[in-house]
């Protein structure tokens, strides 16, 4: 019985690894970036995308200064990395964060 429990626990751990290891990099130079509890919506060279982020999102920027923004609305913990980003938002903030009171957003 102990062996079954150990095996089941190991299988659960292995099954959860890919979900926790998900991380995504998006380019704010191509369009606005919107991050919610589980997904990031963004623009690619071939159109709009909506992908799971696993709690970690890196925002990069190609090209010069952009007016596109990053919007975060989450009630779950999130690590947000901004790398070489130059946003000149004509009105409002370049990065907007609306997080729940028990949420940690690390920038």
mmCIF file of C-alpha atoms in Angstrom:
data_model
loop_
_atom_site.group_PDB
_atom_site.id
_atom_site.type_symbol
_atom_site.label_atom_id
_atom_site.label_comp_id
_atom_site.label_asym_id
_atom_site.label_seq_id
_atom_site.Cartn_x
_atom_site.Cartn_y
_atom_site.Cartn_z
ATOM 1 C CA UNK A 1 0.000 0.000 0.000
ATOM 2 C CA UNK A 2 2.835 2.396 0.829
ATOM 3 C CA UNK A 3 4.378 1.657 -2.530
ATOM 4 C CA UNK A 4 1.112 2.575 -4.311
ATOM 5 C CA UNK A 5 0.897 5.861 -2.420
ATOM 6 C CA UNK A 6 4.525 6.668 -3.201
ATOM 7 C CA UNK A 7 4.039 5.835 -6.855
ATOM 8 C CA UNK A 8 0.849 7.893 -7.057
ATOM 9 C CA UNK A 9 2.567 10.861 -5.359
ATOM 10 C CA UNK A 10 5.491 10.657 -7.769
ATOM 11 C CA UNK A 11 3.173 10.558 -10.774
ATOM 12 C CA UNK A 12 1.278 13.614 -9.520
ATOM 13 C CA UNK A 13 4.544 15.481 -9.038
ATOM 14 C CA UNK A 14 5.747 14.599 -12.534
ATOM 15 C CA UNK A 15 2.402 15.556 -14.068
ATOM 16 C CA UNK A 16 2.476 18.976 -12.393
ATOM 17 C CA UNK A 17 6.037 19.863 -13.466
ATOM 18 C CA UNK A 18 5.224 21.021 -17.008
ATOM 19 C CA UNK A 19 2.501 23.338 -15.722
ATOM 20 C CA UNK A 20 4.742 25.001 -13.178
ATOM 21 C CA UNK A 21 7.602 25.221 -15.661
ATOM 22 C CA UNK A 22 5.574 27.164 -18.222
ATOM 23 C CA UNK A 23 6.979 30.599 -18.868
ATOM 24 C CA UNK A 24 6.297 32.800 -21.841
ATOM 25 C CA UNK A 25 8.042 35.690 -23.570
ATOM 26 C CA UNK A 26 5.965 38.262 -25.465
ATOM 27 C CA UNK A 27 6.826 41.377 -27.500
ATOM 28 C CA UNK A 28 4.998 44.547 -26.460
ATOM 29 C CA UNK A 29 6.376 46.225 -29.587
ATOM 30 C CA UNK A 30 3.830 44.252 -31.638
ATOM 31 C CA UNK A 31 0.758 45.167 -29.560
ATOM 32 C CA UNK A 32 -0.744 45.515 -26.090
ATOM 33 C CA UNK A 33 -0.096 42.702 -23.598
ATOM 34 C CA UNK A 34 -2.861 41.595 -21.205
ATOM 35 C CA UNK A 35 -2.103 39.132 -18.410
ATOM 36 C CA UNK A 36 -4.777 37.444 -16.282
ATOM 37 C CA UNK A 37 -4.708 34.611 -13.726
ATOM 38 C CA UNK A 38 -3.698 31.899 -16.179
ATOM 39 C CA UNK A 39 -3.201 33.360 -19.667
ATOM 40 C CA UNK A 40 -1.411 36.131 -21.516
ATOM 41 C CA UNK A 41 -3.045 37.774 -24.529
ATOM 42 C CA UNK A 42 -0.675 39.415 -26.982
ATOM 43 C CA UNK A 43 0.025 40.107 -30.633
ATOM 44 C CA UNK A 44 2.498 38.170 -32.759
ATOM 45 C CA UNK A 45 3.742 38.825 -36.274
ATOM 46 C CA UNK A 46 1.039 36.434 -37.515
ATOM 47 C CA UNK A 47 -1.880 37.665 -35.369
ATOM 48 C CA UNK A 48 -3.325 37.579 -31.886
ATOM 49 C CA UNK A 49 -2.435 34.860 -29.384
ATOM 50 C CA UNK A 50 -3.744 33.710 -26.001
ATOM 51 C CA UNK A 51 -1.398 31.296 -24.208
ATOM 52 C CA UNK A 52 -1.042 29.911 -20.669
ATOM 53 C CA UNK A 53 1.780 31.525 -18.693
ATOM 54 C CA UNK A 54 2.347 29.296 -15.646
ATOM 55 C CA UNK A 55 2.996 32.277 -13.359
ATOM 56 C CA UNK A 56 5.914 33.772 -15.266
ATOM 57 C CA UNK A 57 5.827 36.286 -18.130
ATOM 58 C CA UNK A 58 8.750 38.099 -19.744
ATOM 59 C CA UNK A 59 7.893 41.171 -21.803
ATOM 60 C CA UNK A 60 10.458 42.258 -24.383
ATOM 61 C CA UNK A 61 10.309 44.900 -27.080
ATOM 62 C CA UNK A 62 11.572 44.999 -30.623
ATOM 63 C CA UNK A 63 11.886 48.261 -32.507
ATOM 64 C CA UNK A 64 11.871 51.752 -31.034
ATOM 65 C CA UNK A 65 9.647 53.329 -28.418
ATOM 66 C CA UNK A 66 6.090 51.991 -28.380
ATOM 67 C CA UNK A 67 2.782 53.290 -27.059
ATOM 68 C CA UNK A 68 1.528 49.727 -26.430
ATOM 69 C CA UNK A 69 0.952 48.886 -22.774
ATOM 70 C CA UNK A 70 1.117 45.951 -20.373
ATOM 71 C CA UNK A 71 -2.027 45.277 -18.327
ATOM 72 C CA UNK A 72 -2.019 42.792 -15.446
ATOM 73 C CA UNK A 73 -5.230 41.688 -13.720
ATOM 74 C CA UNK A 74 -4.597 38.696 -11.497
ATOM 75 C CA UNK A 75 -5.488 37.130 -8.180
ATOM 76 C CA UNK A 76 -2.611 34.629 -8.414
ATOM 77 C CA UNK A 77 1.125 35.110 -7.871
ATOM 78 C CA UNK A 78 2.998 36.280 -10.952
ATOM 79 C CA UNK A 79 6.598 37.007 -11.897
ATOM 80 C CA UNK A 80 6.674 39.739 -14.552
ATOM 81 C CA UNK A 81 10.006 40.550 -16.177
ATOM 82 C CA UNK A 82 10.393 43.644 -18.357
ATOM 83 C CA UNK A 83 13.460 43.405 -20.578
ATOM 84 C CA UNK A 84 14.625 46.300 -22.782
ATOM 85 C CA UNK A 85 11.138 47.838 -22.825
ATOM 86 C CA UNK A 86 10.592 51.511 -23.743
ATOM 87 C CA UNK A 87 6.903 52.428 -23.488
ATOM 88 C CA UNK A 88 5.651 55.978 -23.923
ATOM 89 C CA UNK A 89 1.986 55.707 -22.933
ATOM 90 C CA UNK A 90 0.151 58.833 -24.130
ATOM 91 C CA UNK A 91 -2.387 58.520 -21.306
ATOM 92 C CA UNK A 92 -2.185 56.368 -18.198
ATOM 93 C CA UNK A 93 0.589 54.081 -17.102
ATOM 94 C CA UNK A 94 2.856 51.981 -19.295
ATOM 95 C CA UNK A 95 2.307 49.005 -16.969
ATOM 96 C CA UNK A 96 -1.002 48.687 -15.116
ATOM 97 C CA UNK A 97 -1.266 46.162 -12.281
ATOM 98 C CA UNK A 98 -4.565 45.238 -10.651
ATOM 99 C CA UNK A 99 -3.866 42.382 -8.252
ATOM 100 C CA UNK A 100 -5.838 40.775 -5.450
ATOM 101 C CA UNK A 101 -4.906 41.615 -1.872
ATOM 102 C CA UNK A 102 -3.241 38.205 -1.338
ATOM 103 C CA UNK A 103 -1.340 38.347 -4.639
ATOM 104 C CA UNK A 104 2.382 38.863 -5.147
ATOM 105 C CA UNK A 105 3.451 40.387 -8.450
ATOM 106 C CA UNK A 106 7.226 40.476 -8.780
ATOM 107 C CA UNK A 107 8.548 42.916 -11.374
#
